[in-house]
Short mmCIF file of C-alpha atoms and ligand atoms in Angstrom, two decimals:
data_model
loop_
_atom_site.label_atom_id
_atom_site.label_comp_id
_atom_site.label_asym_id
_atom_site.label_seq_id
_atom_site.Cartn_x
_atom_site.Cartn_y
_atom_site.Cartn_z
CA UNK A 1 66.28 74.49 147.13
CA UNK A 2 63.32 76.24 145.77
CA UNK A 3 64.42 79.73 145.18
CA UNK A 4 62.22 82.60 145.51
CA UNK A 5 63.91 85.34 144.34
CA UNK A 6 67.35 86.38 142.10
CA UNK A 7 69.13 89.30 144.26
CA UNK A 8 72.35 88.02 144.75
CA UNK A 9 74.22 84.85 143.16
CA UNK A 10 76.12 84.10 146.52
CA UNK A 11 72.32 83.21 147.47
CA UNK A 12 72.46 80.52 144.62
CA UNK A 13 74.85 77.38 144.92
CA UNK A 14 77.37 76.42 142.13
CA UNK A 15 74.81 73.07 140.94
CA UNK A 16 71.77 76.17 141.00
CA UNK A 17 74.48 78.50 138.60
CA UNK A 18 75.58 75.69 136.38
CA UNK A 19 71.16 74.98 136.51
CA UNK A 20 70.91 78.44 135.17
CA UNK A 21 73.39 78.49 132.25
CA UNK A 22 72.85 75.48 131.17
CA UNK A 23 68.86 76.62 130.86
CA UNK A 24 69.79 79.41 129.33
CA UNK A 25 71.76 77.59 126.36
CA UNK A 26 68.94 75.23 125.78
CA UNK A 27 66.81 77.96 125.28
CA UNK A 28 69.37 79.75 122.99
CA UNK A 29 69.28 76.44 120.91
CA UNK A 30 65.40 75.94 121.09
CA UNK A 31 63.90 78.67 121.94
CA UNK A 32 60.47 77.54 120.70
CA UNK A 33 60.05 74.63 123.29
CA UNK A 34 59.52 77.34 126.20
CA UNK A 35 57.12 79.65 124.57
CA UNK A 36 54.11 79.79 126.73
CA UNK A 37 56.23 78.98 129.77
CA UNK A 38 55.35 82.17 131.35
CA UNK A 39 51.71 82.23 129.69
CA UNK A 40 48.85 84.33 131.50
CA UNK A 41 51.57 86.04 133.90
CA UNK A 42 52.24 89.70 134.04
CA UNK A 43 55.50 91.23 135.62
CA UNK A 44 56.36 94.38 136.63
CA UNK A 45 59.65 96.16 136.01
CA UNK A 46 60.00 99.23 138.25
CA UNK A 47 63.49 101.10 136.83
CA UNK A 48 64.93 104.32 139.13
CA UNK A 49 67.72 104.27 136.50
CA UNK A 50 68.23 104.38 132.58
CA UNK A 51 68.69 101.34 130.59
CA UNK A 52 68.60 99.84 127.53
CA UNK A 53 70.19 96.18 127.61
CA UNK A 54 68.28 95.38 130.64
CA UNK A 55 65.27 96.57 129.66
CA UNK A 56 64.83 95.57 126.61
CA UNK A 57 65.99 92.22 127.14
CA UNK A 58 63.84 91.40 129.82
CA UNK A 59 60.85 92.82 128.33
CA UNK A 60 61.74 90.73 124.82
CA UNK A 61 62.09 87.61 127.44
CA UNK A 62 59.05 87.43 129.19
CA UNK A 63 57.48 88.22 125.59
CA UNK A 64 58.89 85.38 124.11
CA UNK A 65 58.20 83.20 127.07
CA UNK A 66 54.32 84.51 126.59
CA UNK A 67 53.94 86.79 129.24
CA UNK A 68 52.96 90.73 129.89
CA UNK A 69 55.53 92.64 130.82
CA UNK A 70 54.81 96.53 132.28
CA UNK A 71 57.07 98.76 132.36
CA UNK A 72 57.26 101.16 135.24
CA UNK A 73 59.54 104.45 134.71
CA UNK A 74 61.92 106.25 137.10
CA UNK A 75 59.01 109.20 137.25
CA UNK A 76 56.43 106.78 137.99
CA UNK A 77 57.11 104.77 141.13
CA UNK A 78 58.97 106.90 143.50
CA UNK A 79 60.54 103.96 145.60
CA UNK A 80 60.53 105.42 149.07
CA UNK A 81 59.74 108.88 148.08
CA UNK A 82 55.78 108.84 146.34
CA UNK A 83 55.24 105.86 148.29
CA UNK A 84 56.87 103.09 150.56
CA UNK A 85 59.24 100.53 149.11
CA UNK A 86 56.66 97.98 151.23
CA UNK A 87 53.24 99.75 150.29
CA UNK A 88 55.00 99.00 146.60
CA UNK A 89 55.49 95.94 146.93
CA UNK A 90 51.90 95.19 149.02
CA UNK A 91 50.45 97.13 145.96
CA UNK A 92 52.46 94.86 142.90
CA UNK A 93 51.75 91.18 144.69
CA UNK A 94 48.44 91.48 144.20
CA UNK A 95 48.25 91.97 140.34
CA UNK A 96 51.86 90.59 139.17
CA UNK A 97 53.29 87.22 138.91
CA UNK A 98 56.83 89.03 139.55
CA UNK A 99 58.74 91.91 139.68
CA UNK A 100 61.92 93.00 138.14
CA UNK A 101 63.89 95.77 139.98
CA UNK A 102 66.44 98.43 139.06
CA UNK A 103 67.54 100.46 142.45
CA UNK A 104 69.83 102.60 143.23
CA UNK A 105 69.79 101.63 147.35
CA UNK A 106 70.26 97.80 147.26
CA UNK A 107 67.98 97.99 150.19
CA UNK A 108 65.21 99.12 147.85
CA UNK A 109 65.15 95.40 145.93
CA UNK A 110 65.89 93.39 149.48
CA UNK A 111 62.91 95.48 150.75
CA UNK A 112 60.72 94.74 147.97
CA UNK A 113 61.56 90.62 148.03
CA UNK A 114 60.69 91.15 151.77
CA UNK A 115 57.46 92.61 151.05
CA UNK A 116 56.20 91.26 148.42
CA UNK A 117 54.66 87.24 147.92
CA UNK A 118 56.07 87.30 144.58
CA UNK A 119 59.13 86.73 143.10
CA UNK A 120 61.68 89.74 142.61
CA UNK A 121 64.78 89.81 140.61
CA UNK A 122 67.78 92.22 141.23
CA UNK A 123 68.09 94.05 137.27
CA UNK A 124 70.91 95.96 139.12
CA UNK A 125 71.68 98.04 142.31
CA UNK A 126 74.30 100.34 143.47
CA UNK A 127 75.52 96.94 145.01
CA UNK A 128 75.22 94.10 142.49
CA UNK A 129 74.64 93.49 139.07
CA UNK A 130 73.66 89.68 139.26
CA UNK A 131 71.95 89.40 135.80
CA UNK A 132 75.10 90.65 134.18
CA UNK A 133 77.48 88.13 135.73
CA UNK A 134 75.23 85.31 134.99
CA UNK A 135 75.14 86.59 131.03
CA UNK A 136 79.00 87.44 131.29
CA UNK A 137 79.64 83.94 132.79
CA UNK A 138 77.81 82.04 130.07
CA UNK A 139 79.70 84.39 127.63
CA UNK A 140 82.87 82.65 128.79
CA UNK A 141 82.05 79.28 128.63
CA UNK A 142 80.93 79.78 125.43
CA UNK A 143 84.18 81.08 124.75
CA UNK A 144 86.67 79.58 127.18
CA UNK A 145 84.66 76.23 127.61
CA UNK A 146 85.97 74.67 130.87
CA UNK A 147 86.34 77.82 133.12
CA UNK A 148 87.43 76.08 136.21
CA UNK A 149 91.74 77.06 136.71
CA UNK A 150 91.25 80.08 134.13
CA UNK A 151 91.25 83.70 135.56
CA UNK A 152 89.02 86.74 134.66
CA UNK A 153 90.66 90.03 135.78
CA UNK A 154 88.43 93.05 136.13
CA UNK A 155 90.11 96.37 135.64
CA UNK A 156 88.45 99.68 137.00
CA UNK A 157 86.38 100.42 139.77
CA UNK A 158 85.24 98.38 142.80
CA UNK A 159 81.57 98.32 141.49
CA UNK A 160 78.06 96.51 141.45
CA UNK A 161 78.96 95.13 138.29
CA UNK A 162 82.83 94.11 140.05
CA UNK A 163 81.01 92.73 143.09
CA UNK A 164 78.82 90.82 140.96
CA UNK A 165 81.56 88.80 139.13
CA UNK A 166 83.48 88.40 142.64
CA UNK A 167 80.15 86.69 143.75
CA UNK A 168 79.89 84.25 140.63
CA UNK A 169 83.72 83.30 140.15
CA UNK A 170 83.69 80.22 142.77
CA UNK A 171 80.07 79.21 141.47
CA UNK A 172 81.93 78.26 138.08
CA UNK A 173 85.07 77.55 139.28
CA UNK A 174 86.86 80.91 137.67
CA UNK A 175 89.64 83.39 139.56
CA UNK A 176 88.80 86.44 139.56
CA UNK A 177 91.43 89.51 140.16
CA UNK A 178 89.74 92.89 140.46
CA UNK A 179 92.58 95.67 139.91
CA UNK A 180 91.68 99.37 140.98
CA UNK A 181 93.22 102.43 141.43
CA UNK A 182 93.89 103.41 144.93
CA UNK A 183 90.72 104.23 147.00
CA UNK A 184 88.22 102.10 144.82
CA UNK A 185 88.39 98.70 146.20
CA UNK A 186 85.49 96.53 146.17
CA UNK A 187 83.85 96.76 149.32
CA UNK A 188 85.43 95.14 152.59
CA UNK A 189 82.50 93.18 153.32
CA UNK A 190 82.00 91.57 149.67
CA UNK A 191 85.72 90.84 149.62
CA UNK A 192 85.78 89.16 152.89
CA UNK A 193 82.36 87.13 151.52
CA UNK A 194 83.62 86.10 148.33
CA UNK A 195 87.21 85.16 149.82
CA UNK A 196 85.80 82.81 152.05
CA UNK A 197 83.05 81.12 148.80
CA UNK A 198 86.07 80.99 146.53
CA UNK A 199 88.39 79.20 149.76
CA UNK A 200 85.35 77.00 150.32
CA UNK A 201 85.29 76.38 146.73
CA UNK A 202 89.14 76.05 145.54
CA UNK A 203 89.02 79.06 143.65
CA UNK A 204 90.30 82.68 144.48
CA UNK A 205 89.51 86.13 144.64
CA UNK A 206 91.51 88.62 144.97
CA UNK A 207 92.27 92.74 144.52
CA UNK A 208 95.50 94.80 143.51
CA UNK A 209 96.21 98.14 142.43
CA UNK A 210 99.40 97.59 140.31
CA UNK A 211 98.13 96.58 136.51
CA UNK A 212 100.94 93.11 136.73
CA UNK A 213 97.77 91.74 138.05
CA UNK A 214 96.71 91.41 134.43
CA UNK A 215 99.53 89.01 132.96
CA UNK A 216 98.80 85.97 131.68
CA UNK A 217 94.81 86.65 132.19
CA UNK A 218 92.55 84.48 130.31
CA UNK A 219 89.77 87.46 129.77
CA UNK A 220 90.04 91.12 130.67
CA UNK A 221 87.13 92.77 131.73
CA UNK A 222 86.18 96.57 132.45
CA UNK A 223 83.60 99.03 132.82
CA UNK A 224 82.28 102.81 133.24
CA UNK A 225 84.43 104.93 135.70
CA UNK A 226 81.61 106.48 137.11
CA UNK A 227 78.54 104.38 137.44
CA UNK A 228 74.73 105.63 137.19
CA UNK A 229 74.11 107.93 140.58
CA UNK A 230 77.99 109.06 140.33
CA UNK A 231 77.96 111.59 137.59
CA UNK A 232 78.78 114.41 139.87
CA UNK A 233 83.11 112.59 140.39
CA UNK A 234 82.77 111.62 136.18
CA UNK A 235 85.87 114.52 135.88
CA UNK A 236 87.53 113.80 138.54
CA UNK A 237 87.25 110.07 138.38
CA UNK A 238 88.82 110.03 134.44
CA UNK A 239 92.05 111.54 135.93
CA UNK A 240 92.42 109.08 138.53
CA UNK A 241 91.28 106.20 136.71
CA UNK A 242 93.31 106.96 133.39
CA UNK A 243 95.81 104.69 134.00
CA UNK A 244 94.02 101.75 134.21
CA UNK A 245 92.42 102.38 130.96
CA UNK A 246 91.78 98.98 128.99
CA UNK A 247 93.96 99.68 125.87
CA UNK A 248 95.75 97.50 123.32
CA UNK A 249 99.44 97.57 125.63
CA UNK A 250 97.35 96.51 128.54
CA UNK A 251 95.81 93.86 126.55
CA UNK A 252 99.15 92.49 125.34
CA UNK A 253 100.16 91.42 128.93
CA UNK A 254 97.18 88.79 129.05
CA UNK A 255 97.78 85.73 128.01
CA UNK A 256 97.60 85.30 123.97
CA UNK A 257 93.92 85.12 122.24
CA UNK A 258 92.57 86.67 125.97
CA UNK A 259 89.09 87.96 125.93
CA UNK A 260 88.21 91.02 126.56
CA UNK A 261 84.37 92.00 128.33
CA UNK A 262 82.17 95.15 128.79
CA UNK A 263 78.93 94.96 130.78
CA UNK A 264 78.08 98.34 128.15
CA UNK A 265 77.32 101.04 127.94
CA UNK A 266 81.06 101.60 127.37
CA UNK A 267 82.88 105.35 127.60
CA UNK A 268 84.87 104.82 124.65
CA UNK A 269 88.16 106.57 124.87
CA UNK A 270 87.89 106.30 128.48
CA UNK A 271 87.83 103.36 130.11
CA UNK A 272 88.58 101.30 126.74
CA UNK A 273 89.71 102.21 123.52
CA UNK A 274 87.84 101.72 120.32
CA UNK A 275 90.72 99.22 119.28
CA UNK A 276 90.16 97.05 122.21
CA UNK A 277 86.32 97.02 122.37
CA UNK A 278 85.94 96.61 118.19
CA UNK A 279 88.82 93.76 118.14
CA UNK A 280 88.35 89.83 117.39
CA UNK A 281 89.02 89.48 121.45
CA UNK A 282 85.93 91.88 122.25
CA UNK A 283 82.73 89.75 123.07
CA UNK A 284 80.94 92.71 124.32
CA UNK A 285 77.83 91.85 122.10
CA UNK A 286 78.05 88.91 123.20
CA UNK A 287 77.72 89.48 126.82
CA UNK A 288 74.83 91.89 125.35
CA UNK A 289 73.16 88.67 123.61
CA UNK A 290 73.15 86.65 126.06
CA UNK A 291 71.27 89.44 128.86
CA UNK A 292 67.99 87.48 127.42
CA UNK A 293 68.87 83.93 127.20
CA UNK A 294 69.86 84.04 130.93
CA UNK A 295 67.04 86.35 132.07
CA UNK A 296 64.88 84.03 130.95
CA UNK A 297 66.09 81.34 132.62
CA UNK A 298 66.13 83.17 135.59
CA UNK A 299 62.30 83.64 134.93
CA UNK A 300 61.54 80.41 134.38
CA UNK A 301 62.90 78.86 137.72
CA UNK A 302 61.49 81.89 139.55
CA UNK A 303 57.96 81.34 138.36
N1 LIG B 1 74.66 96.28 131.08
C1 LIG B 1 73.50 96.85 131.40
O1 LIG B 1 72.88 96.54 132.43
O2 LIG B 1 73.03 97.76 130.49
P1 LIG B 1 71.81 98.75 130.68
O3 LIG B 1 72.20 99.72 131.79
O4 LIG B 1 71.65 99.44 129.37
O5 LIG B 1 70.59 97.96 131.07
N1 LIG B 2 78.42 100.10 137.02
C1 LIG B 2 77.48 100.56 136.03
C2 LIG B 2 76.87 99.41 135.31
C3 LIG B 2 75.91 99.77 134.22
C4 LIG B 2 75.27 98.56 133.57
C5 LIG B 2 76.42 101.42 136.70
O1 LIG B 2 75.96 101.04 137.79
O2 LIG B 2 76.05 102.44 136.15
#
């Protein structure tokens, strides 16, 4: 199937994922043999929100690849405010080879794949975070090797960035547990979704509140309490969510030599501890790394 955009990953089959990653390591090993891949094309990434891994990476990707990358700010575009999300997108296909889009609605990047002839890649949304999975995913082979029967467990809030690894545990064959404080479950929908991928695909998914949902873990993964858009709950969010803060006790339930995974940028002293995210277990940077190497493979099948 001949994809022509990279907004969600339940889109993509597990042969297209395992396509992906393994692209993205040969690239990591030679990166050299795909310079010029992207040669006379110019993309467009349009960001609402801060950022610097995503970015940065992309814009280092497409370089190396040989293309133009142009960055468009969040005081530049307006998304549905200065202009339509479709008069964007009407506006972008006729001078770029792709776009790369960082929303807050999710149905700011579905609009702008509708709209526009050219391809359009998901660099996060109050919904998903499918770039991050695919780097975190790779991150654990690398580390885990064989991930099919080993279990990531996601500790904190219900988010893009949670919804996104729900999505890509049965493309690789992983569990994944997401464990949240009362009131910030994953969404019904997405759970009901990625139940029935990981039945059809022998894996599971699943969601608790109590933290015995991290024994025996293979990796242990967390992030922000409050995510971009949310700053307004950040103080009332760290009292509710303190329990569930990734620190070296919670760590010790996991099974021995466990991982332990940040998307970043990490609230140190909130959600994890300094100890946790600067010990042997951490591959935070990492994770960070590998943002390029699977961007550009992302890239290169788009386009
Ligand atoms: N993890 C991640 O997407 O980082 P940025 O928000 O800095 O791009
Ligand atoms: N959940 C976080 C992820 C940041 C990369 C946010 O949306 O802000």
């Amino acid at each position: 199937m001949r994809h022509e955009d990279f907004i969600s990953l339940a889109d993509w089959t597990a042969g297209e994922v395992d396509g992906l990653l393994s692209l993205a390591t040969a690239m990591k090993k030679d990166g050299a043999k795909f310079r010029g891949a992207l040669a006379g094309k110019s993309l467009a990434l349009i960001f609402e929100k801060p950022s610097l891994r995503t970015r940065t990476t992309f814009e280092v990707g497409i370089y190396r690849l040989g293309g133009q990358s142009i960055y468009l700010s969040p005081a530049e575009v307006g998304l549905g405010k200065r202009e339509s999300v479709a008069d964007v997108a009407r506006n972008l296909e006729r001078w770029v080879h792709g776009i790369v889009a960082r929303t807050f609605a999710h149905a700011s990047v579905t609009g702008l794949a509708k709209w526009a002839k050219v391809p359009v890649v998901n660099a996060l949304s109050d919904l998903l975070h499918p770039c991050q999975a695919l780097a975190d995913f790779l991150t654990l082979r690398e580390h885990l090797g064989d991930l099919r029967g080993k279990r990531l467990c996601y500790v904190g809030d219900g988010n893009n960035v949670a919804h996104s690894l729900m999505e890509a545990g049965p493309k690789v064959g992983m569990d994944v547990t997401v464990v949240h404080p009362e009131g910030f479950a994953p969404s019904a929908e997405m759970l009901a979704a990625t139940r029935a991928a990981a039945k059809a695909a022998g894996t599971k998914v699943e969601v608790a509140t109590s933290l015995d949902a991290v024994n025996g873990t293979d990796a242990v993964y967390t992030d922000v309490w409050a995510s971009m858009g949310q700053e307004s709950e950040a103080e009332e969010r760290k009292r509710i969510f303190a329990p569930y803060q990734v620190n070296a006790a919670l760590m010790k339930r996991a099974r021995p030599g466990a991982l332990f995974l940040h998307c970043l940028p990490a609230h140190r002293g909130d959600e994890v501890t300094d100890e946790v995210a600067d010990s042997p277990a951490s591959v935070i940077f990492d994770e960070a790394e590998n943002r390029l190497w699977t961007q550009m493979a992302v890239l290169h099948t788009l386009l």
